[in-house]
Amino acid sequence: MSNLDALQARLEIFREAGRNLQLDPLISKEDFARLGVEYQTDEIDKLEQAIEDSPERDNKLIFTGHRGCGKSTLLAELGLRLTDTGRYFVVMYSISDTIERSAVDHVNILFSMALQLLEEAEKRSIWLQPGIKREFYRWFGKHTQTETQVAESEIEVNAEAKTTGGIPILMQLVAQIKSKLKVSSETRKQISIDFARKISELVEKIDELQSHIESATGQKVVVIIDDIDKLDLGVVETIFGKNIQSLLDPNSIVIYTLPIATLREVSITASINTYIKKIYMMEVTKFFSKADVRKPDRIPNPAWMNVFSEILQRRLPQNSIEPDVQTDLILLSGGVLRELIRIADRCCDLVKLELRGQIRRQQWNQPEVKIDRQILSDVETELQIEYARALGQIDFEMLKAIYQEFKPQDTENERFLDLLHGLYVLEYCNAKLWYDLNPIVRDLLVQEGILS
Amino acid sequence: MTQFSEPVTTSNEDTYESLISLIENSQEQLALIIVACDDLALRQRTIERYEREAKQSQIRCERIVLGMEPSLRAGLAKLGIENQDGVVVTVTGAEWLLRVKTRATDAQSDLDKFFGYLQWTREGLREFRYPVVLWVTFSILREMSRRAPDFWSWRKAVLRFESEASEESLAKPALGAIVPVMRDLNSLERSFDREDNNDFIPPPAEILSEIHQLESNNPTSPNLATLYAKLAEIYAKRIARGEANNLEEEQQQAIEAFEKAIDRYRELNKQSALASTLNNFGNFLFNISRYIDATDFYRQSLDINRKIGNLNGESISLTGLGNAFDSLGQYEQAIDFYQQSLDINRKIGDLYGEASSLGNLGIVAWRSLGEYQQAIDFYQQSLEINRKINNRIGEANSLNGLGNIYFILEQYERAIDFYKQSLNINYENSNIRDKAISLNGLGNSYYLLEKYQQAKNFYQQSLETKREIGDLNGEANSLNNLGNIYVLLEHYELAINFYQQSLEIARKIGNQNSEANFLFNQAIALDKYKPLSFEALEKLKQARAIYAKLKLDDKVAECDTEIDNLNRIIATEEGQPKEDRNAVETPTIEIVANDTKSAYAD
């Protein structure tokens, strides 16, 4: 094997790693089989139990956690687990795939919920009676100004037929409606106008779909709406502060994901707590206890280090990272899974860059390129610059205070909430909440001479 | 009424010359003289003029008015003219033939029939050896060559009279005692729940089968509440659209479904669904004119919405109450509820709702105590808001409301202006339902301007539009309005027929208030058609019974007056024939006005 071949093979290995280091959550069974590790399964147990025991009312769950801490993956796993019992009809979707993020409101969350139920019913060939089915398609068509005639006659034709994977024309129509909901602000505006004053009609439609699906399958409908936490804080506040009631009106079990910063605002938490028994929280992994975290000889929690190592092993090529560098990389993530993946992915990018350089310059017989301290350091610098871009002097002061006190002066301060939402500050939890800086931000502050 | 010597324009004068010479020169042969004229007054003058001249030339003058079976040949045969020397027959009535089918299910419209008869009986006309002057409108003339080509080829001549008078004096037929007065606007054409009749509804059997299945498998399932609410909604819609197979039975089924849904929601403690279902039940009862019962459910809904702090819902329940009290003629209460609803909409910054509440207040303000100025104020405010938020449909509603007010104030020209603006917006927005309402408003205005031809055209368009969207309630109102026109034109038989159709629709959809109104109108027409028949009296009594049941006391009193009148006349006539008849005040006819009440009590 020539040196060129060796370099190219290695490049290919890192390319493959790059594909495994996508920031997307794991969703399918295949994903889990290939890349999944056991992580916070007790959280899944808790949620599962909450659903199993959920009464007919009070069956809405709020699930929260830092961005990128693994919520979506966990929810997907929950969904698969529930599906496997054969007792649940799980509909999970991302709100950000459904509606443009700036335009999300309680009306179109509910509208998308109805649409998603219809799509799942069609996809899984749930047999709805033809008249009932036709009414739904007509209704969706009407509110999105979409022509449904062809689809309706198709329903008549297929009244008795069972098609696996859904009737193509209907699937197309649903796709068309979904794309309108996502991209057409006119359509969304019209929906908001149509239902602003009669949200009950929208809730009725969701309940009807849920009833029909449950009649047809004998299963309970569970809706999991992901990525609400990706929305801007103001948007989420309007939805859950002022309009939470209507989001709780549908009969089905619904899990909403909320950004953690929203829950630090007392008024909103109060509003949520009025209607919801318990908020489920996925924590960021704590490698250190609050007592130890500032000690120079601190030792990270070995169990968690193992989990994070395992995640990296599943995704990185063998022998591609030096063990002590791997430890540093893990600690740099602050316990946030997506940050871990992001840092590893950037490291792989730099490795690939180096490999390509060697190929181009025909530098054979070099030592094998790995993720080494230099590469990790370069990645950190890159990320520091990205984090620094949005920070002003006042922020530095606030961050410094948090670092020193493990908490902000005022947890409801808008700017603090933004920093929390943006992962500058991470929330950890023992018996009490405490806050620390994202390690990258901490290092940034050290470099700036704000921290020693 | 009109003098011979009155100058007519030169070209019409020339046409007249041609006409009279055709009449004189075509004796003893079949001469079909087709005359187009849209100016009914001019036509009247012309007919009188040539008949007078003809008589001077020893020519007999006969007239035929086309009626419900518009056969020219049958009309001529009925005249039974044997000695065919010196005759001229004038045929009118074609102008009143409707383009639109009298019943949606009819195979042909009047006009279709007319052309059909012309086309297929032209050979049979040969036996009538005298000139026949057939008066038509220009629009009929345009269609004639195409739709009755064989008849057309037999024509002797086609003459055209241009309209002379200004619009104001056009088409005023000589009427007897009837002067329609806009006295009662209670039977409003509500765009009440603004539900789209194009919505598809599944057959109740589908939901019923699901309910049965669920009741045997899982009788405590919360889904049963959802399904019963759905079933109730389906029945309610079927009834509103006149699709119920058996009205009474389905009304009963709807009520039972509503009650079951309500019970179950109560048990489940699902407050918002409960409030919304109670409100829907209120709407259903309202639609079948059970106003008092409706208020009961609106109130329950209101209480819950207040309890759970659902301001939107509260405003909707209040609007429902306003509507119900408005229909009961209890305007002060209605105003109170509309006002509360307005306050809430302002509080929650719901501009659409605010505009709509203002519109409702506008309606009730002009209906109660004639507070026109206040009504105009309300409408103007609602117009401003609607323009501000670019709610074109709302804008059209406000304009229409203003049209109504000016209509009531007898400023018809101004009313027409508003209606036209409103109509334009509705055209622009393809808002068919409200387009029909504007058209109806225009019809009413022209009606009171005594431009009956135009009024008829607008009513007709409104009727067509309503049929297009399956708005049965509106259809019945338009038919009623057409009936009114025919009463004024003394085509009582036609009028009775139209009232009958509107009556049948009202019965089909269980709208008792309308049923009583139409019965009342039909009674008036019957009395004109067959004086002294007990039929009219009977209808009035039926109407009275319904009004009494609905506790509409004003209407009951109105019926009593008419019944007394009739009884008195009948008694008088039986004792000593004739005369006094005209001394009794002619009853006024109910006109169905429009209402753009944007009550979103749904």
XYZ file of C-alpha atoms in Angstrom, chain B residues 38-578:
541
model
C -86.688 48.145 -20.642
C -88.583 51.242 -19.668
C -91.826 49.952 -18.264
C -93.414 53.356 -18.027
C -92.646 54.051 -21.658
C -94.025 50.687 -22.546
C -97.208 51.407 -20.672
C -97.607 54.706 -22.478
C -96.871 53.134 -25.827
C -99.350 50.335 -25.357
C -102.051 52.730 -24.301
C -101.245 54.919 -27.240
C -101.400 52.296 -29.961
C -104.417 50.668 -28.428
C -106.239 53.958 -28.522
C -105.255 54.528 -32.101
C -106.150 50.959 -32.991
C -109.569 51.301 -31.446
C -110.129 54.378 -33.550
C -109.427 52.133 -36.541
C -111.956 49.573 -35.269
C -109.230 47.198 -34.186
C -109.977 45.170 -31.108
C -107.299 45.190 -28.479
C -106.544 42.167 -26.336
C -103.885 41.647 -23.745
C -102.078 38.637 -22.362
C -99.878 38.639 -19.304
C -97.559 35.681 -19.234
C -97.912 33.795 -16.015
C -96.492 30.753 -14.412
C -96.845 28.656 -17.532
C -95.445 31.160 -19.995
C -96.812 29.701 -23.188
C -97.606 32.262 -25.837
C -99.648 29.804 -27.803
C -101.746 28.724 -24.832
C -102.339 32.369 -23.984
C -103.534 33.170 -27.466
C -105.719 30.076 -27.593
C -107.303 31.079 -24.307
C -108.378 34.405 -25.774
C -110.533 32.401 -28.150
C -110.665 35.056 -30.832
C -112.801 33.668 -33.603
C -113.480 36.565 -35.825
C -109.951 37.473 -36.607
C -110.716 40.714 -38.378
C -109.249 43.718 -36.715
C -107.445 42.426 -33.656
C -104.178 43.222 -31.976
C -102.910 41.194 -29.057
C -100.400 42.704 -26.673
C -98.298 40.271 -24.686
C -96.444 41.412 -21.572
C -95.035 39.661 -18.548
C -91.940 38.229 -20.198
C -89.901 40.757 -18.281
C -90.773 39.093 -14.992
C -89.736 35.656 -16.000
C -86.826 34.545 -13.893
C -83.593 33.427 -15.358
C -82.991 31.405 -12.260
C -84.852 28.218 -11.598
C -87.708 28.744 -9.241
C -86.717 25.662 -7.341
C -83.183 24.444 -7.367
C -84.452 21.060 -8.416
C -86.554 22.328 -11.319
C -85.459 21.224 -14.729
C -86.107 24.630 -16.235
C -86.368 28.240 -15.255
C -89.369 30.327 -16.276
C -87.360 31.807 -19.057
C -86.258 28.377 -20.260
C -89.885 27.411 -20.395
C -90.844 30.553 -22.240
C -88.231 30.000 -24.926
C -89.092 26.334 -25.053
C -92.738 27.102 -25.709
C -91.856 29.654 -28.366
C -89.567 27.226 -30.066
C -91.832 24.207 -30.080
C -95.223 25.777 -30.721
C -94.383 28.175 -33.496
C -96.208 25.975 -36.037
C -99.258 26.138 -33.828
C -99.198 29.920 -33.977
C -100.219 29.853 -37.615
C -103.877 29.561 -36.717
C -103.801 32.994 -35.070
C -104.168 35.319 -37.973
C -103.635 38.697 -36.364
C -100.722 40.812 -35.158
C -99.215 39.840 -31.828
C -97.063 42.442 -30.102
C -94.685 40.619 -27.806
C -92.982 42.920 -25.330
C -89.634 41.736 -24.058
C -86.598 43.228 -22.415
C -83.386 43.802 -24.309
C -81.711 40.976 -22.492
C -84.454 38.554 -23.477
C -84.262 39.808 -27.023
C -80.565 39.075 -27.122
C -81.187 35.500 -26.081
C -84.203 34.888 -28.248
C -82.505 34.314 -31.563
C -80.289 31.734 -29.981
C -82.744 30.015 -27.734
C -85.846 30.006 -29.895
C -84.362 30.115 -33.395
C -87.393 28.725 -35.177
C -89.716 31.190 -33.553
C -87.210 33.904 -34.307
C -87.277 33.017 -37.984
C -91.057 33.561 -37.972
C -90.815 37.075 -36.685
C -92.424 39.789 -38.690
C -90.454 42.615 -37.160
C -88.244 43.534 -34.248
C -88.553 47.001 -32.775
C -86.564 48.623 -30.038
C -87.588 51.410 -27.707
C -84.817 53.161 -25.863
C -85.419 54.030 -22.232
C -86.339 57.640 -21.805
C -86.958 58.538 -18.261
C -84.255 58.932 -15.709
C -83.776 55.941 -13.482
C -85.795 57.489 -10.732
C -89.015 57.450 -12.620
C -88.373 54.178 -14.346
C -90.501 51.196 -13.915
C -93.105 52.474 -11.565
C -96.064 50.306 -12.192
C -99.409 51.666 -11.304
C -100.025 50.148 -7.967
C -103.100 50.005 -5.945
C -103.195 50.465 -2.282
C -100.081 48.591 -1.365
C -97.255 50.692 -0.225
C -94.591 48.564 1.253
C -93.237 49.965 4.415
C -90.142 48.757 6.013
C -91.647 48.043 9.298
C -90.097 44.999 10.582
C -86.619 43.737 10.167
C -86.772 40.987 12.633
C -86.438 38.175 10.217
C -82.880 39.024 9.526
C -80.654 37.241 7.216
C -78.007 36.218 9.637
C -74.572 35.317 8.597
C -74.836 33.996 12.067
C -72.182 31.406 12.541
C -70.396 32.110 9.326
C -69.893 28.437 8.890
C -68.948 27.428 5.468
C -71.612 25.294 3.912
C -69.020 23.771 1.658
C -67.623 21.893 4.581
C -67.984 18.231 4.026
C -69.782 16.382 6.766
C -69.506 12.651 7.217
C -72.681 10.615 7.469
C -73.851 10.283 11.084
C -73.775 6.505 10.695
C -69.980 6.542 10.645
C -69.756 8.296 13.987
C -72.612 6.257 15.389
C -70.898 2.981 14.559
C -67.753 4.183 16.259
C -69.755 5.208 19.295
C -71.467 1.828 19.507
C -68.181 0.022 19.218
C -66.601 2.154 21.906
C -69.576 1.923 24.218
C -69.377 -1.844 24.226
C -65.581 -2.019 24.510
C -64.825 0.839 26.824
C -67.936 2.569 28.082
C -65.993 5.014 30.221
C -63.695 6.191 27.458
C -63.324 9.964 27.443
C -63.402 9.762 23.654
C -67.149 9.203 23.853
C -67.607 12.835 24.815
C -65.666 13.892 21.729
C -67.656 11.567 19.506
C -71.038 12.652 20.863
C -70.081 16.288 20.400
C -69.100 15.473 16.846
C -72.335 13.612 16.216
C -74.319 16.563 17.510
C -72.405 18.904 15.244
C -73.102 16.686 12.241
C -76.830 16.606 12.932
C -76.891 20.349 13.505
C -75.181 20.979 10.178
C -77.418 18.574 8.313
C -80.448 20.345 9.676
C -79.090 23.788 8.843
C -78.443 22.661 5.306
C -81.827 21.043 4.948
C -80.210 17.645 4.532
C -82.047 15.986 7.366
C -84.016 12.971 6.220
C -86.546 13.503 8.913
C -86.342 16.899 10.523
C -88.033 16.140 13.795
C -86.175 12.927 14.261
C -82.798 14.454 13.556
C -83.519 17.439 15.749
C -84.214 15.005 18.521
C -81.046 13.079 17.757
C -79.028 16.281 17.743
C -80.431 17.287 21.104
C -79.689 13.881 22.586
C -76.139 13.918 21.256
C -75.563 17.401 22.637
C -76.889 16.340 26.005
C -74.725 13.229 26.115
C -71.622 15.165 25.147
C -72.390 17.797 27.766
C -72.965 15.182 30.484
C -69.744 13.415 29.685
C -67.676 16.562 29.536
C -69.131 17.457 32.925
C -68.126 14.091 34.344
C -64.638 14.415 32.879
C -64.474 17.956 34.174
C -63.270 19.148 30.779
C -64.288 22.721 31.242
C -63.280 24.329 27.993
C -64.777 21.591 25.850
C -67.891 21.768 27.983
C -68.195 25.509 27.529
C -67.741 25.220 23.804
C -70.286 22.410 23.477
C -72.824 24.316 25.559
C -72.329 27.253 23.257
C -72.762 25.074 20.172
C -75.946 23.696 21.645
C -77.113 27.262 22.140
C -76.377 27.989 18.495
C -78.294 24.945 17.396
C -81.340 25.935 19.420
C -81.026 29.468 18.114
C -81.025 28.222 14.540
C -84.256 26.365 15.085
C -85.686 29.508 16.692
C -85.751 28.186 20.227
C -84.379 31.470 21.494
C -85.339 31.128 25.119
C -83.794 27.688 25.441
C -80.735 28.984 23.623
C -80.205 31.681 26.238
C -80.115 29.012 28.907
C -77.177 27.216 27.303
C -75.355 30.393 26.365
C -75.575 31.354 30.013
C -74.152 28.065 31.220
C -71.359 28.415 28.729
C -70.773 31.964 29.886
C -70.484 30.884 33.507
C -67.857 28.294 32.736
C -65.853 30.569 30.502
C -65.829 33.133 33.272
C -64.791 30.522 35.793
C -61.848 29.265 33.761
C -60.905 32.760 32.693
C -61.383 32.105 28.990
C -62.019 35.635 27.793
C -62.496 34.714 24.156
C -65.032 32.124 25.116
C -66.739 34.594 27.401
C -67.071 37.083 24.592
C -68.503 34.415 22.309
C -71.096 33.340 24.871
C -72.067 36.960 25.409
C -72.541 37.429 21.697
C -74.757 34.364 21.616
C -76.873 35.846 24.379
C -77.013 39.146 22.520
C -78.231 37.406 19.386
C -80.867 35.443 21.227
C -82.273 38.466 23.044
C -82.138 40.456 19.848
C -84.262 37.814 18.169
C -86.657 37.837 21.080
C -87.073 41.542 20.562
C -85.520 42.300 23.947
C -83.159 44.864 22.604
C -82.021 46.411 25.825
C -80.711 43.114 27.072
C -79.183 42.410 23.713
C -77.346 45.724 23.834
C -76.119 44.935 27.299
C -74.617 41.622 26.228
C -73.112 43.008 23.048
C -71.613 45.819 25.073
C -70.021 43.373 27.515
C -68.630 41.395 24.638
C -67.243 44.597 23.155
C -65.554 45.449 26.444
C -63.832 42.088 26.563
C -62.668 42.280 22.994
C -61.212 45.672 23.703
C -59.569 44.405 26.847
C -57.859 41.497 25.138
C -57.012 43.629 22.149
C -58.979 41.481 19.756
C -59.617 43.968 16.989
C -61.548 41.565 14.830
C -63.801 40.823 17.749
C -64.131 44.488 18.556
C -65.210 45.349 15.034
C -67.677 42.526 15.094
C -69.176 43.559 18.441
C -69.542 47.104 17.182
C -71.366 45.794 14.159
C -73.741 43.846 16.374
C -74.362 46.930 18.462
C -75.038 48.841 15.289
C -77.720 46.401 14.268
C -79.469 46.334 17.563
C -79.215 50.088 18.028
C -81.168 50.767 14.891
C -83.660 48.129 15.672
C -84.359 49.312 19.160
C -85.900 52.693 19.552
C -84.539 53.839 16.222
C -81.237 55.073 17.505
C -79.948 55.583 14.035
C -77.291 58.071 14.893
C -75.821 55.717 17.431
C -76.006 52.862 14.997
C -74.164 54.882 12.403
C -71.558 55.646 15.032
C -71.065 52.003 15.851
C -70.784 51.047 12.215
C -68.323 53.798 11.535
C -66.131 52.648 14.381
C -66.264 49.106 13.165
C -65.507 50.301 9.643
C -62.464 52.177 10.868
C -61.109 49.218 12.763
C -61.696 46.859 9.904
C -59.883 49.175 7.557
C -57.057 49.565 10.036
C -56.492 45.848 10.347
C -57.162 45.381 6.665
C -60.035 43.043 7.335
C -61.728 43.402 3.974
C -64.584 41.108 4.751
C -65.273 42.959 7.960
C -65.095 46.214 6.037
C -67.706 44.923 3.651
C -69.875 44.008 6.628
C -69.594 47.458 8.138
C -70.429 49.065 4.814
C -73.397 46.816 4.469
C -74.516 47.778 7.944
C -74.327 51.434 7.007
C -76.304 50.580 3.915
C -78.969 49.083 6.145
C -79.182 52.179 8.294
C -79.564 54.538 5.387
C -82.050 52.115 3.983
C -84.100 52.390 7.145
C -83.710 56.146 7.032
C -85.203 55.939 3.556
C -82.067 57.364 2.022
C -82.049 54.686 -0.564
C -79.531 56.211 -2.933
C -77.023 56.412 -0.162
C -77.864 52.924 0.960
C -77.272 51.712 -2.559
C -73.916 53.381 -2.567
C -72.862 51.549 0.587
C -74.254 48.268 -0.605
C -72.362 48.635 -3.849
C -69.087 49.325 -2.103
C -69.672 46.348 0.092
C -70.543 44.241 -2.921
C -67.356 45.254 -4.687
C -65.223 44.178 -1.776
C -67.028 40.911 -1.556
C -66.545 40.309 -5.255
C -62.896 41.157 -4.922
C -62.511 38.683 -2.113
C -64.764 36.067 -3.636
C -66.670 36.215 -0.423
C -69.749 34.586 -1.800
C -71.871 34.528 1.299
C -71.575 38.236 1.963
C -71.865 39.001 -1.712
C -75.316 37.474 -1.543
C -76.113 39.698 1.407
C -75.020 42.846 -0.413
C -77.035 41.837 -3.432
C -80.043 41.377 -1.239
C -79.498 44.824 0.246
C -79.394 46.311 -3.215
C -82.558 44.455 -4.033
C -84.269 45.916 -0.984
C -83.162 49.428 -1.831
C -84.324 49.334 -5.400
C -87.493 47.760 -4.168
C -88.242 50.687 -1.960
C -87.188 53.046 -4.723
C -89.901 51.260 -6.625
C -87.449 50.177 -9.265
C -88.868 46.756 -9.268
C -87.106 45.453 -12.302
C -83.727 46.206 -10.802
C -84.800 44.958 -7.417
C -85.894 41.743 -8.988
C -82.559 41.353 -10.741
C -80.623 41.801 -7.540
C -82.843 39.461 -5.576
C -82.438 36.975 -8.331
C -78.655 37.212 -8.269
C -78.724 36.947 -4.527
C -80.896 33.871 -4.792
C -78.576 32.262 -7.289
C -75.555 32.976 -5.135
C -77.168 31.526 -2.074
C -78.114 28.390 -3.924
C -74.574 28.103 -5.117
C -73.290 27.916 -1.563
C -76.232 25.982 -0.184
C -77.344 28.786 2.105
C -80.893 27.627 2.631
C -81.836 30.285 5.094
C -80.696 32.955 2.687
C -82.398 31.233 -0.192
C -85.691 31.313 1.674
C -85.247 35.015 2.358
C -84.568 35.796 -1.274
C -87.576 33.812 -2.364
C -89.641 35.764 0.123
C -88.323 39.016 -1.248
C -89.156 37.968 -4.762
C -92.598 37.138 -3.474
C -92.860 40.690 -2.163
C -92.021 42.061 -5.572
C -94.746 40.040 -7.192
C -97.258 41.208 -4.644
C -96.496 44.763 -5.594
C -96.827 43.895 -9.219
C -100.107 42.216 -8.440
C -98.842 38.873 -9.680
C -100.342 37.299 -6.621
C -100.254 33.769 -7.841
C -96.526 33.981 -8.430
C -96.041 35.683 -5.112
C -97.914 32.953 -3.292
C -95.805 30.412 -5.041
C -92.583 32.100 -3.940
C -93.775 32.413 -0.381
C -94.699 28.780 -0.460
C -91.191 27.812 -1.457
C -89.609 29.925 1.206
C -92.046 28.455 3.664
C -91.060 24.952 2.692
C -87.394 25.737 3.211
C -88.024 27.317 6.598
C -89.874 24.188 7.622
C -87.182 21.963 6.232
C -84.498 23.606 8.341
C -86.760 24.150 11.319
C -86.485 27.939 11.350
C -89.827 28.709 12.942
C -89.399 32.437 13.096
C -88.963 32.589 9.335
C -91.765 30.119 8.862
C -94.137 32.455 10.681
C -92.911 35.462 8.715
C -93.433 33.725 5.417
C -96.860 32.494 6.457
C -97.771 36.051 7.310
C -96.657 37.328 3.947
C -98.353 34.528 2.133
C -101.576 35.336 3.940
C -101.407 38.910 2.698
C -100.843 37.735 -0.860
C -103.632 35.159 -0.602
C -106.038 37.764 0.563
C -105.222 39.834 -2.490
C -105.487 36.890 -4.816
C -108.691 35.418 -3.489
C -110.352 37.996 -1.307
C -112.598 36.661 1.373
C -111.120 33.204 1.304
C -110.571 31.701 4.666
C -107.183 30.504 3.562
C -105.543 33.807 4.358
C -107.135 33.848 7.760
C -105.930 30.339 8.357
C -102.323 31.249 7.472
C -102.428 34.254 9.755
C -103.585 32.068 12.594
C -100.793 29.627 11.922
C -98.264 32.435 11.954
C -99.734 33.767 15.166
C -99.480 30.395 16.848
C -95.804 30.157 16.003
C -95.059 33.685 17.166
C -96.872 32.933 20.386
C -94.822 29.808 20.886
C -91.636 31.778 20.353
C -92.938 34.433 22.739
C -92.545 37.134 20.118
C -95.263 39.316 21.534
C -95.012 42.172 19.042
C -95.513 39.785 16.209
C -98.462 38.176 17.917
C -100.074 41.569 18.288
C -99.460 42.290 14.630
C -101.166 39.073 13.642
C -104.084 39.848 15.902
C -104.612 43.158 14.165
C -104.605 41.533 10.758
C -106.874 38.740 11.877
C -109.341 41.267 13.308
C -109.270 43.227 10.077
C -109.948 40.190 8.001
C -112.729 38.981 10.269
C -114.322 42.385 10.113
C -114.150 42.490 6.335
C -115.510 39.020 5.968
C -118.358 39.857 8.307
C -119.058 43.069 6.418
C -118.934 41.404 3.044
C -121.245 38.667 4.172
C -123.734 41.111 5.515
C -123.632 43.746 2.839
C -121.372 43.250 -0.126
C -118.409 45.377 -1.187
